[in-house]
């Protein structure tokens, strides 16, 4: 199924046909979003880093979250009120790179590349930062507005890893939020950063 | 920002030249630099977007020229620069302990992936998780009590109530009696399917959240290679034990088209869904030999057909690469939410279809169409050595697998199936066409041609194998 054909696609369609999937329950809000075009925020990143969990926290809906790569195979969307403005969040299947290998990666790439996305939240696993920053660099190169979420900080700390978020933000030139989504740590900071980025007229594509 | 990441000078100059060509002439959400890089990496999507542009040959010439200066592929050179920078940044911002702490549950990880310990562990999980919990507890204990309650309390009441409200017997049949919406449709859904599916999803959610599934992929990778699949495909296939419809959708996570087709075929033919599995396990658990025969036959068909499909469908087998997440203790709250959401979804799908089935059967009976179809099926059913009364079960089975399985449950309860017949019916029904919903998804994911090919093969194969199995069991005079 092409991304734009799926009912959860972020692209606004005149005839929203809702078909429900295992775990892919479009939130109550997804209907409203079809009336007005809200600003779009896409959650992207490698498989199994917690995009769906963060999506659930942000939109207060539920899409299936599991501990294996490839749980999410379609784009899900839900709305949330961030600092007085309603934003449409899109949860995407995992992708490693802008050049897709599998079908689900294509779905994610299509969302990011072929539509105008107002903010890209790139979620990565704190334990494997070196492998995961590749995609961040590609997104920055593409001049997309990127926010980096370093998730699973709890597990990284257990391994004795420490990450300097300010240094990371400085090196990449984009905002960075450290999170432990399971414990809801870092959620408020993330929401604040999202609000900062999408707030008009501060939205800019380069930092 | 473009000062951040520099590629080798030759690539940089190629980027600059391509950028100059497309800047202001090609509209994209991506920066020209990023587009140029994608082109240099031979990204098929970007290429097809730019194919029609008059300056495309010029771009191709630049790519060829640049490639000529490199021994490795351009994609590799680009990825390498990027990776080096990512590594440098990661190292600069991360403070790692000098003696890395051991990964939690490291020993358990080794237990799950080493064949010597992994296979017994898998068998234990299958025995306790699927057989005991889903089959015996869900499909046996729970189904029996809810089903008994329905038969003893609800159905007679409904019959009386409907008779009191509706004077016409024909219309009464729509809601009550043997095939009514409430007495059959709702009963199947609530008494037979619900307990089984609930127990399965509970167990499956635990497996999912623990991180066991990717380790299982590692374990089975070698066996799966002989079938033209990679270990990755175990996830859709195991998911198929829950619901084949959803599993068909998840085949998207597989890398090659070939793998997706093989997995779809195996899902349609050999993998029983949870409702079916639960009913079959519950029925056959009373007769261990029958259960043994069913298991062996299904496993043999799974491996055999997988192997043949791997040979018959052209293409290379893909290289297996999968992120192995850490083992985690599942959080009860997450498990319950997930099971609840899945059940809600499942019932949203199943209930209308069950009700529709009751209505269709009702219409079929009034018009006589049902009788004709059953008459047509009877010779086939007789050829399988089954009683004629099994024909309607196959008809339902086509509609929904779990509906057919639930019908088999009824059939066995009335005591007209011998053990041999039970095995033959169980094998044939398991192999038989998946439900309408799965078929619909196959069309969507695999296209019309492939789906029709798979569907006709499945129907033909199910009946011929059922026939063969019946003959074989008769010849062997296995007193089951």
Short mmCIF file of N, CA and C in Angstrom, two decimals, chain B residues 308-467:
data_model
loop_
_atom_site.label_atom_id
_atom_site.label_comp_id
_atom_site.label_asym_id
_atom_site.label_seq_id
_atom_site.Cartn_x
_atom_site.Cartn_y
_atom_site.Cartn_z
N UNK B 308 10.09 -25.88 -1.59
CA UNK B 308 9.73 -25.88 -3.02
C UNK B 308 9.51 -24.46 -3.52
N UNK B 309 8.85 -23.64 -2.72
CA UNK B 309 8.60 -22.26 -3.14
C UNK B 309 9.93 -21.52 -3.29
N UNK B 310 10.85 -21.80 -2.37
CA UNK B 310 12.17 -21.19 -2.45
C UNK B 310 12.89 -21.56 -3.74
N UNK B 311 12.66 -22.80 -4.19
CA UNK B 311 13.26 -23.25 -5.44
C UNK B 311 12.53 -22.66 -6.64
N UNK B 312 11.18 -22.63 -6.54
CA UNK B 312 10.38 -22.27 -7.71
C UNK B 312 10.37 -20.77 -7.99
N UNK B 313 10.38 -19.96 -6.93
CA UNK B 313 10.29 -18.52 -7.14
C UNK B 313 11.70 -17.97 -7.32
N UNK B 314 11.95 -17.35 -8.46
CA UNK B 314 13.32 -16.90 -8.75
C UNK B 314 13.77 -15.77 -7.84
N UNK B 315 15.07 -15.66 -7.70
CA UNK B 315 15.63 -14.56 -6.92
C UNK B 315 16.63 -15.07 -5.90
N UNK B 316 17.46 -14.15 -5.45
CA UNK B 316 18.47 -14.49 -4.46
C UNK B 316 17.86 -14.44 -3.07
N UNK B 317 18.39 -15.27 -2.17
CA UNK B 317 17.92 -15.10 -0.80
C UNK B 317 18.65 -13.91 -0.20
N UNK B 318 17.95 -13.17 0.65
CA UNK B 318 18.53 -11.94 1.15
C UNK B 318 19.42 -12.21 2.34
N UNK B 319 20.26 -11.25 2.56
CA UNK B 319 21.18 -11.37 3.67
C UNK B 319 20.44 -10.95 4.93
N UNK B 320 20.66 -11.69 5.99
CA UNK B 320 19.90 -11.41 7.21
C UNK B 320 20.59 -10.38 8.06
N UNK B 321 19.85 -9.33 8.35
CA UNK B 321 20.41 -8.33 9.22
C UNK B 321 19.27 -7.79 10.06
N UNK B 322 19.41 -7.88 11.34
CA UNK B 322 18.36 -7.35 12.18
C UNK B 322 18.93 -6.83 13.48
N UNK B 323 18.37 -5.73 13.87
CA UNK B 323 18.75 -5.14 15.14
C UNK B 323 18.26 -6.06 16.25
N UNK B 324 19.12 -6.44 17.19
CA UNK B 324 18.65 -7.27 18.29
C UNK B 324 18.46 -6.39 19.52
N UNK B 325 17.22 -6.15 19.89
CA UNK B 325 16.98 -5.28 21.04
C UNK B 325 17.30 -6.01 22.34
N UNK B 326 17.48 -5.27 23.41
CA UNK B 326 17.79 -5.94 24.68
C UNK B 326 16.58 -6.72 25.19
N UNK B 327 16.86 -7.74 26.01
CA UNK B 327 15.75 -8.45 26.66
C UNK B 327 15.22 -7.55 27.77
N UNK B 328 13.93 -7.47 27.87
CA UNK B 328 13.34 -6.63 28.91
C UNK B 328 12.22 -7.40 29.59
N UNK B 329 11.97 -7.06 30.82
CA UNK B 329 10.81 -7.66 31.50
C UNK B 329 9.57 -6.88 31.06
N UNK B 330 8.60 -7.58 30.47
CA UNK B 330 7.41 -6.87 29.98
C UNK B 330 6.69 -6.16 31.12
N UNK B 331 6.17 -4.96 30.83
CA UNK B 331 5.41 -4.24 31.84
C UNK B 331 3.94 -4.65 31.75
N UNK B 332 3.34 -5.09 32.85
CA UNK B 332 1.96 -5.59 32.82
C UNK B 332 0.99 -4.60 32.20
N UNK B 333 1.18 -3.32 32.55
CA UNK B 333 0.27 -2.30 32.02
C UNK B 333 0.31 -2.28 30.50
N UNK B 334 1.53 -2.34 29.94
CA UNK B 334 1.69 -2.30 28.49
C UNK B 334 1.05 -3.53 27.85
N UNK B 335 1.23 -4.69 28.49
CA UNK B 335 0.68 -5.94 27.96
C UNK B 335 -0.84 -5.86 27.91
N UNK B 336 -1.43 -5.39 29.01
CA UNK B 336 -2.89 -5.35 29.09
C UNK B 336 -3.46 -4.37 28.06
N UNK B 337 -2.83 -3.19 27.97
CA UNK B 337 -3.32 -2.21 27.00
C UNK B 337 -3.25 -2.79 25.60
N UNK B 338 -2.12 -3.40 25.30
CA UNK B 338 -1.93 -3.93 23.95
C UNK B 338 -2.95 -5.03 23.64
N UNK B 339 -3.14 -5.95 24.59
CA UNK B 339 -4.09 -7.03 24.38
C UNK B 339 -5.51 -6.47 24.19
N UNK B 340 -5.83 -5.48 25.01
CA UNK B 340 -7.16 -4.89 24.92
C UNK B 340 -7.38 -4.24 23.55
N UNK B 341 -6.39 -3.47 23.11
CA UNK B 341 -6.52 -2.77 21.83
C UNK B 341 -6.66 -3.78 20.69
N UNK B 342 -5.88 -4.86 20.76
CA UNK B 342 -5.94 -5.87 19.70
C UNK B 342 -7.27 -6.59 19.69
N UNK B 343 -7.77 -6.90 20.88
CA UNK B 343 -9.06 -7.58 20.96
C UNK B 343 -10.15 -6.70 20.37
N UNK B 344 -10.06 -5.41 20.70
CA UNK B 344 -11.06 -4.47 20.19
C UNK B 344 -11.03 -4.47 18.67
N UNK B 345 -9.81 -4.43 18.14
CA UNK B 345 -9.66 -4.44 16.69
C UNK B 345 -10.23 -5.73 16.12
N UNK B 346 -9.82 -6.83 16.73
CA UNK B 346 -10.21 -8.15 16.23
C UNK B 346 -11.73 -8.28 16.21
N UNK B 347 -12.35 -7.84 17.27
CA UNK B 347 -13.79 -8.00 17.31
C UNK B 347 -14.52 -7.04 16.38
N UNK B 348 -13.92 -5.89 16.18
CA UNK B 348 -14.47 -4.98 15.18
C UNK B 348 -14.49 -5.64 13.81
N UNK B 349 -13.47 -6.45 13.53
CA UNK B 349 -13.39 -7.15 12.25
C UNK B 349 -14.32 -8.35 12.23
N UNK B 350 -14.29 -9.11 13.34
CA UNK B 350 -14.91 -10.43 13.35
C UNK B 350 -16.42 -10.39 13.52
N UNK B 351 -16.89 -9.57 14.45
CA UNK B 351 -18.32 -9.61 14.76
C UNK B 351 -19.23 -9.34 13.56
N UNK B 352 -18.98 -8.25 12.83
CA UNK B 352 -19.84 -8.00 11.67
C UNK B 352 -19.82 -9.17 10.70
N UNK B 353 -18.63 -9.77 10.51
CA UNK B 353 -18.53 -10.89 9.58
C UNK B 353 -19.29 -12.10 10.08
N UNK B 354 -19.22 -12.34 11.38
CA UNK B 354 -19.96 -13.49 11.94
C UNK B 354 -21.46 -13.28 11.78
N UNK B 355 -21.87 -12.05 12.02
CA UNK B 355 -23.30 -11.76 11.88
C UNK B 355 -23.71 -11.88 10.42
N UNK B 356 -22.84 -11.33 9.56
CA UNK B 356 -23.11 -11.43 8.12
C UNK B 356 -23.20 -12.89 7.70
N UNK B 357 -22.32 -13.72 8.26
CA UNK B 357 -22.34 -15.14 7.92
C UNK B 357 -23.68 -15.75 8.29
N UNK B 358 -24.16 -15.42 9.47
CA UNK B 358 -25.46 -15.94 9.90
C UNK B 358 -26.56 -15.51 8.93
N UNK B 359 -26.50 -14.23 8.55
CA UNK B 359 -27.52 -13.71 7.64
C UNK B 359 -27.44 -14.42 6.29
N UNK B 360 -26.19 -14.58 5.79
CA UNK B 360 -26.01 -15.23 4.49
C UNK B 360 -26.52 -16.67 4.53
N UNK B 361 -26.22 -17.35 5.62
CA UNK B 361 -26.68 -18.73 5.74
C UNK B 361 -28.21 -18.75 5.74
N UNK B 362 -28.77 -17.78 6.43
CA UNK B 362 -30.23 -17.69 6.50
C UNK B 362 -30.80 -17.47 5.10
N UNK B 363 -30.24 -16.50 4.38
CA UNK B 363 -30.72 -16.22 3.01
C UNK B 363 -30.51 -17.46 2.15
N UNK B 364 -29.34 -18.05 2.28
CA UNK B 364 -29.03 -19.24 1.51
C UNK B 364 -30.02 -20.36 1.76
N UNK B 365 -30.45 -20.46 2.98
CA UNK B 365 -31.38 -21.53 3.32
C UNK B 365 -32.76 -21.25 2.73
N UNK B 366 -33.18 -20.01 2.82
CA UNK B 366 -34.51 -19.66 2.29
C UNK B 366 -34.55 -19.87 0.78
N UNK B 367 -33.49 -19.40 0.11
CA UNK B 367 -33.51 -19.46 -1.35
C UNK B 367 -33.09 -20.83 -1.88
N UNK B 368 -32.55 -21.64 -1.01
CA UNK B 368 -32.12 -22.96 -1.46
C UNK B 368 -30.71 -22.97 -2.00
N UNK B 369 -30.09 -21.78 -2.07
CA UNK B 369 -28.73 -21.66 -2.60
C UNK B 369 -27.73 -22.40 -1.71
N UNK B 370 -27.96 -22.28 -0.42
CA UNK B 370 -27.11 -22.93 0.56
C UNK B 370 -27.08 -24.44 0.32
N UNK B 371 -28.29 -24.96 0.08
CA UNK B 371 -28.41 -26.41 -0.17
C UNK B 371 -27.62 -26.82 -1.40
N UNK B 372 -27.70 -25.99 -2.45
CA UNK B 372 -27.00 -26.33 -3.69
C UNK B 372 -25.49 -26.34 -3.46
N UNK B 373 -25.01 -25.31 -2.76
CA UNK B 373 -23.57 -25.23 -2.49
C UNK B 373 -23.10 -26.42 -1.66
N UNK B 374 -23.90 -26.74 -0.66
CA UNK B 374 -23.52 -27.86 0.20
C UNK B 374 -23.55 -29.16 -0.59
N UNK B 375 -24.55 -29.31 -1.45
CA UNK B 375 -24.63 -30.48 -2.32
C UNK B 375 -23.36 -30.59 -3.16
N UNK B 376 -22.92 -29.43 -3.67
CA UNK B 376 -21.72 -29.42 -4.48
C UNK B 376 -20.48 -29.82 -3.67
N UNK B 377 -20.45 -29.44 -2.41
CA UNK B 377 -19.30 -29.74 -1.57
C UNK B 377 -19.32 -31.18 -1.06
N UNK B 378 -20.52 -31.74 -0.98
CA UNK B 378 -20.65 -33.06 -0.36
C UNK B 378 -19.75 -34.13 -0.97
N UNK B 379 -19.72 -34.24 -2.32
CA UNK B 379 -18.83 -35.28 -2.88
C UNK B 379 -17.38 -35.09 -2.45
N UNK B 380 -16.94 -33.83 -2.41
CA UNK B 380 -15.56 -33.55 -2.00
C UNK B 380 -15.36 -33.98 -0.55
N UNK B 381 -16.32 -33.62 0.29
CA UNK B 381 -16.22 -33.94 1.71
C UNK B 381 -16.24 -35.46 1.90
N UNK B 382 -17.09 -36.15 1.13
CA UNK B 382 -17.15 -37.61 1.22
C UNK B 382 -15.84 -38.22 0.76
N UNK B 383 -15.25 -37.61 -0.29
CA UNK B 383 -13.97 -38.14 -0.79
C UNK B 383 -12.90 -38.06 0.29
N UNK B 384 -13.03 -37.08 1.17
CA UNK B 384 -12.06 -36.96 2.26
C UNK B 384 -12.37 -37.94 3.38
N UNK B 385 -13.47 -38.72 3.19
CA UNK B 385 -13.83 -39.69 4.22
C UNK B 385 -14.57 -39.05 5.38
N UNK B 386 -15.12 -37.85 5.12
CA UNK B 386 -15.82 -37.15 6.20
C UNK B 386 -17.32 -37.33 6.04
N UNK B 387 -18.06 -37.23 7.14
CA UNK B 387 -19.52 -37.30 7.02
C UNK B 387 -20.05 -36.08 6.28
N UNK B 388 -21.22 -36.27 5.66
CA UNK B 388 -21.81 -35.17 4.88
C UNK B 388 -22.06 -33.95 5.74
N UNK B 389 -22.28 -34.16 7.00
CA UNK B 389 -22.58 -33.04 7.88
C UNK B 389 -21.40 -32.07 7.99
N UNK B 390 -20.23 -32.48 7.52
CA UNK B 390 -19.06 -31.59 7.59
C UNK B 390 -19.05 -30.57 6.47
N UNK B 391 -19.88 -30.77 5.45
CA UNK B 391 -19.88 -29.85 4.30
C UNK B 391 -20.14 -28.40 4.70
N UNK B 392 -21.16 -28.13 5.53
CA UNK B 392 -21.40 -26.73 5.90
C UNK B 392 -20.17 -26.11 6.59
N UNK B 393 -19.47 -26.89 7.39
CA UNK B 393 -18.28 -26.37 8.08
C UNK B 393 -17.27 -25.82 7.08
N UNK B 394 -17.08 -26.53 5.97
CA UNK B 394 -16.14 -26.07 4.96
C UNK B 394 -16.63 -24.79 4.30
N UNK B 395 -17.93 -24.72 4.13
CA UNK B 395 -18.51 -23.53 3.53
C UNK B 395 -18.27 -22.32 4.44
N UNK B 396 -18.46 -22.51 5.75
CA UNK B 396 -18.19 -21.41 6.69
C UNK B 396 -16.70 -21.10 6.68
N UNK B 397 -15.93 -22.16 6.62
CA UNK B 397 -14.47 -22.02 6.70
C UNK B 397 -13.97 -21.08 5.62
N UNK B 398 -14.59 -21.13 4.48
CA UNK B 398 -14.18 -20.24 3.41
C UNK B 398 -14.47 -18.80 3.79
N UNK B 399 -15.53 -18.64 4.52
CA UNK B 399 -15.93 -17.30 4.92
C UNK B 399 -14.96 -16.74 5.95
N UNK B 400 -14.77 -17.49 6.97
CA UNK B 400 -13.75 -17.14 7.96
C UNK B 400 -13.19 -18.41 8.52
N UNK B 401 -11.88 -18.47 8.62
CA UNK B 401 -11.24 -19.68 9.12
C UNK B 401 -11.73 -20.02 10.51
N UNK B 402 -11.79 -19.01 11.36
CA UNK B 402 -12.16 -19.28 12.75
C UNK B 402 -13.62 -19.73 12.84
N UNK B 403 -14.43 -19.24 11.92
CA UNK B 403 -15.83 -19.64 11.88
C UNK B 403 -15.93 -21.13 11.56
N UNK B 404 -15.13 -21.55 10.58
CA UNK B 404 -15.10 -22.96 10.21
C UNK B 404 -14.59 -23.81 11.35
N UNK B 405 -13.56 -23.31 12.02
CA UNK B 405 -13.00 -24.07 13.14
C UNK B 405 -14.03 -24.21 14.25
N UNK B 406 -14.76 -23.11 14.50
CA UNK B 406 -15.78 -23.17 15.52
C UNK B 406 -16.87 -24.17 15.13
N UNK B 407 -17.15 -24.25 13.82
CA UNK B 407 -18.11 -25.23 13.33
C UNK B 407 -17.64 -26.65 13.60
N UNK B 408 -16.34 -26.84 13.46
CA UNK B 408 -15.78 -28.15 13.71
C UNK B 408 -15.94 -28.54 15.17
N UNK B 409 -15.82 -27.54 16.01
CA UNK B 409 -15.99 -27.75 17.44
C UNK B 409 -17.39 -28.30 17.72
N UNK B 410 -18.37 -27.68 17.09
CA UNK B 410 -19.76 -28.12 17.21
C UNK B 410 -19.91 -29.55 16.72
N UNK B 411 -19.29 -29.81 15.58
CA UNK B 411 -19.40 -31.12 14.93
C UNK B 411 -18.85 -32.20 15.84
N UNK B 412 -17.72 -31.91 16.44
CA UNK B 412 -17.09 -32.91 17.31
C UNK B 412 -17.93 -33.13 18.56
N UNK B 413 -18.49 -32.04 19.05
CA UNK B 413 -19.32 -32.15 20.25
C UNK B 413 -20.50 -33.07 20.04
N UNK B 414 -21.03 -33.05 18.80
CA UNK B 414 -22.19 -33.90 18.56
C UNK B 414 -21.76 -35.35 18.33
N UNK B 415 -20.45 -35.58 18.32
CA UNK B 415 -19.94 -36.95 18.36
C UNK B 415 -19.99 -37.71 17.06
N UNK B 416 -20.03 -37.00 15.91
CA UNK B 416 -20.10 -37.76 14.67
C UNK B 416 -18.76 -37.90 13.96
N UNK B 417 -17.70 -37.35 14.54
CA UNK B 417 -16.40 -37.47 13.88
C UNK B 417 -15.53 -38.50 14.59
N UNK B 418 -14.98 -39.43 13.82
CA UNK B 418 -14.01 -40.36 14.41
C UNK B 418 -12.66 -39.66 14.46
N UNK B 419 -11.69 -40.26 15.14
CA UNK B 419 -10.39 -39.61 15.28
C UNK B 419 -9.74 -39.36 13.93
N UNK B 420 -9.82 -40.37 13.05
CA UNK B 420 -9.20 -40.21 11.74
C UNK B 420 -9.86 -39.05 10.98
N UNK B 421 -11.18 -39.03 11.05
CA UNK B 421 -11.90 -37.95 10.38
C UNK B 421 -11.53 -36.60 10.96
N UNK B 422 -11.34 -36.58 12.27
CA UNK B 422 -10.98 -35.34 12.94
C UNK B 422 -9.64 -34.81 12.42
N UNK B 423 -8.66 -35.70 12.31
CA UNK B 423 -7.35 -35.29 11.82
C UNK B 423 -7.45 -34.77 10.39
N UNK B 424 -8.15 -35.53 9.55
CA UNK B 424 -8.26 -35.13 8.14
C UNK B 424 -8.97 -33.78 8.05
N UNK B 425 -10.04 -33.63 8.79
CA UNK B 425 -10.77 -32.35 8.76
C UNK B 425 -9.90 -31.22 9.28
N UNK B 426 -9.17 -31.49 10.36
CA UNK B 426 -8.31 -30.44 10.95
C UNK B 426 -7.22 -30.01 9.96
N UNK B 427 -6.57 -31.00 9.33
CA UNK B 427 -5.50 -30.67 8.38
C UNK B 427 -6.06 -29.91 7.19
N UNK B 428 -7.18 -30.42 6.64
CA UNK B 428 -7.74 -29.77 5.45
C UNK B 428 -8.19 -28.35 5.77
N UNK B 429 -8.83 -28.19 6.90
CA UNK B 429 -9.31 -26.85 7.25
C UNK B 429 -8.16 -25.89 7.54
N UNK B 430 -7.10 -26.41 8.14
CA UNK B 430 -5.94 -25.54 8.40
C UNK B 430 -5.32 -25.08 7.09
N UNK B 431 -5.22 -26.03 6.13
CA UNK B 431 -4.61 -25.68 4.85
C UNK B 431 -5.50 -24.81 4.00
N UNK B 432 -6.80 -24.98 4.18
CA UNK B 432 -7.78 -24.33 3.33
C UNK B 432 -7.64 -22.81 3.35
N UNK B 433 -8.28 -22.19 2.37
CA UNK B 433 -8.22 -20.74 2.22
C UNK B 433 -8.38 -20.00 3.54
N UNK B 434 -7.57 -18.99 3.73
CA UNK B 434 -7.77 -18.14 4.90
C UNK B 434 -9.08 -17.36 4.72
N UNK B 435 -9.39 -16.58 5.71
CA UNK B 435 -10.67 -15.89 5.68
C UNK B 435 -10.67 -14.79 4.61
N UNK B 436 -11.85 -14.25 4.38
CA UNK B 436 -12.04 -13.20 3.37
C UNK B 436 -11.15 -11.99 3.63
N UNK B 437 -11.02 -11.63 4.91
CA UNK B 437 -10.22 -10.44 5.24
C UNK B 437 -8.76 -10.63 4.81
N UNK B 438 -8.22 -11.82 5.06
CA UNK B 438 -6.83 -12.07 4.68
C UNK B 438 -6.68 -12.02 3.16
N UNK B 439 -7.67 -12.57 2.47
CA UNK B 439 -7.66 -12.57 1.01
C UNK B 439 -7.61 -11.13 0.50
N UNK B 440 -8.42 -10.31 1.14
CA UNK B 440 -8.49 -8.90 0.76
C UNK B 440 -7.12 -8.23 0.93
N UNK B 441 -6.44 -8.56 2.01
CA UNK B 441 -5.12 -7.98 2.24
C UNK B 441 -4.09 -8.53 1.28
N UNK B 442 -4.26 -9.80 0.89
CA UNK B 442 -3.32 -10.35 -0.07
C UNK B 442 -3.44 -9.60 -1.39
N UNK B 443 -4.66 -9.31 -1.78
CA UNK B 443 -4.86 -8.53 -3.01
C UNK B 443 -4.15 -7.20 -2.90
N UNK B 444 -4.30 -6.58 -1.75
CA UNK B 444 -3.77 -5.25 -1.58
C UNK B 444 -2.23 -5.25 -1.55
N UNK B 445 -1.66 -6.23 -0.86
CA UNK B 445 -0.21 -6.22 -0.67
C UNK B 445 0.54 -6.89 -1.82
N UNK B 446 -0.05 -7.96 -2.38
CA UNK B 446 0.68 -8.76 -3.37
C UNK B 446 0.20 -8.59 -4.80
N UNK B 447 -0.95 -7.94 -4.99
CA UNK B 447 -1.47 -7.77 -6.34
C UNK B 447 -2.36 -8.91 -6.77
N UNK B 448 -3.15 -8.67 -7.82
CA UNK B 448 -4.18 -9.61 -8.23
C UNK B 448 -3.59 -10.93 -8.71
N UNK B 449 -2.57 -10.84 -9.58
CA UNK B 449 -2.06 -12.07 -10.20
C UNK B 449 -1.51 -13.04 -9.17
N UNK B 450 -0.63 -12.53 -8.33
CA UNK B 450 -0.01 -13.39 -7.31
C UNK B 450 -1.07 -13.98 -6.39
N UNK B 451 -2.02 -13.15 -5.99
CA UNK B 451 -3.04 -13.61 -5.05
C UNK B 451 -3.88 -14.73 -5.65
N UNK B 452 -4.30 -14.56 -6.90
CA UNK B 452 -5.11 -15.60 -7.53
C UNK B 452 -4.30 -16.89 -7.65
N UNK B 453 -3.03 -16.75 -8.01
CA UNK B 453 -2.18 -17.94 -8.10
C UNK B 453 -2.08 -18.63 -6.75
N UNK B 454 -1.83 -17.86 -5.70
CA UNK B 454 -1.70 -18.45 -4.36
C UNK B 454 -3.03 -19.09 -3.95
N UNK B 455 -4.14 -18.37 -4.17
CA UNK B 455 -5.44 -18.87 -3.71
C UNK B 455 -5.81 -20.17 -4.40
N UNK B 456 -5.63 -20.23 -5.73
CA UNK B 456 -6.02 -21.47 -6.41
C UNK B 456 -5.13 -22.62 -5.96
N UNK B 457 -3.85 -22.34 -5.77
CA UNK B 457 -2.95 -23.38 -5.29
C UNK B 457 -3.40 -23.89 -3.92
N UNK B 458 -3.75 -22.95 -3.04
CA UNK B 458 -4.12 -23.32 -1.68
C UNK B 458 -5.36 -24.22 -1.67
N UNK B 459 -6.37 -23.85 -2.42
CA UNK B 459 -7.61 -24.64 -2.43
C UNK B 459 -7.35 -26.04 -2.97
N UNK B 460 -6.66 -26.09 -4.10
CA UNK B 460 -6.37 -27.37 -4.72
C UNK B 460 -5.54 -28.25 -3.80
N UNK B 461 -4.51 -27.62 -3.22
CA UNK B 461 -3.60 -28.37 -2.37
C UNK B 461 -4.31 -28.88 -1.11
N UNK B 462 -5.16 -28.04 -0.52
CA UNK B 462 -5.84 -28.42 0.72
C UNK B 462 -6.65 -29.70 0.51
N UNK B 463 -7.44 -29.71 -0.58
CA UNK B 463 -8.30 -30.87 -0.79
C UNK B 463 -7.50 -32.09 -1.22
N UNK B 464 -6.51 -31.91 -2.10
CA UNK B 464 -5.76 -33.11 -2.51
C UNK B 464 -4.98 -33.67 -1.34
N UNK B 465 -4.46 -32.80 -0.49
CA UNK B 465 -3.70 -33.33 0.64
C UNK B 465 -4.63 -34.03 1.63
N UNK B 466 -5.81 -33.44 1.85
CA UNK B 466 -6.78 -34.08 2.74
C UNK B 466 -7.14 -35.46 2.22
N UNK B 467 -7.34 -35.54 0.89
CA UNK B 467 -7.68 -36.82 0.27
C UNK B 467 -6.54 -37.81 0.48
#
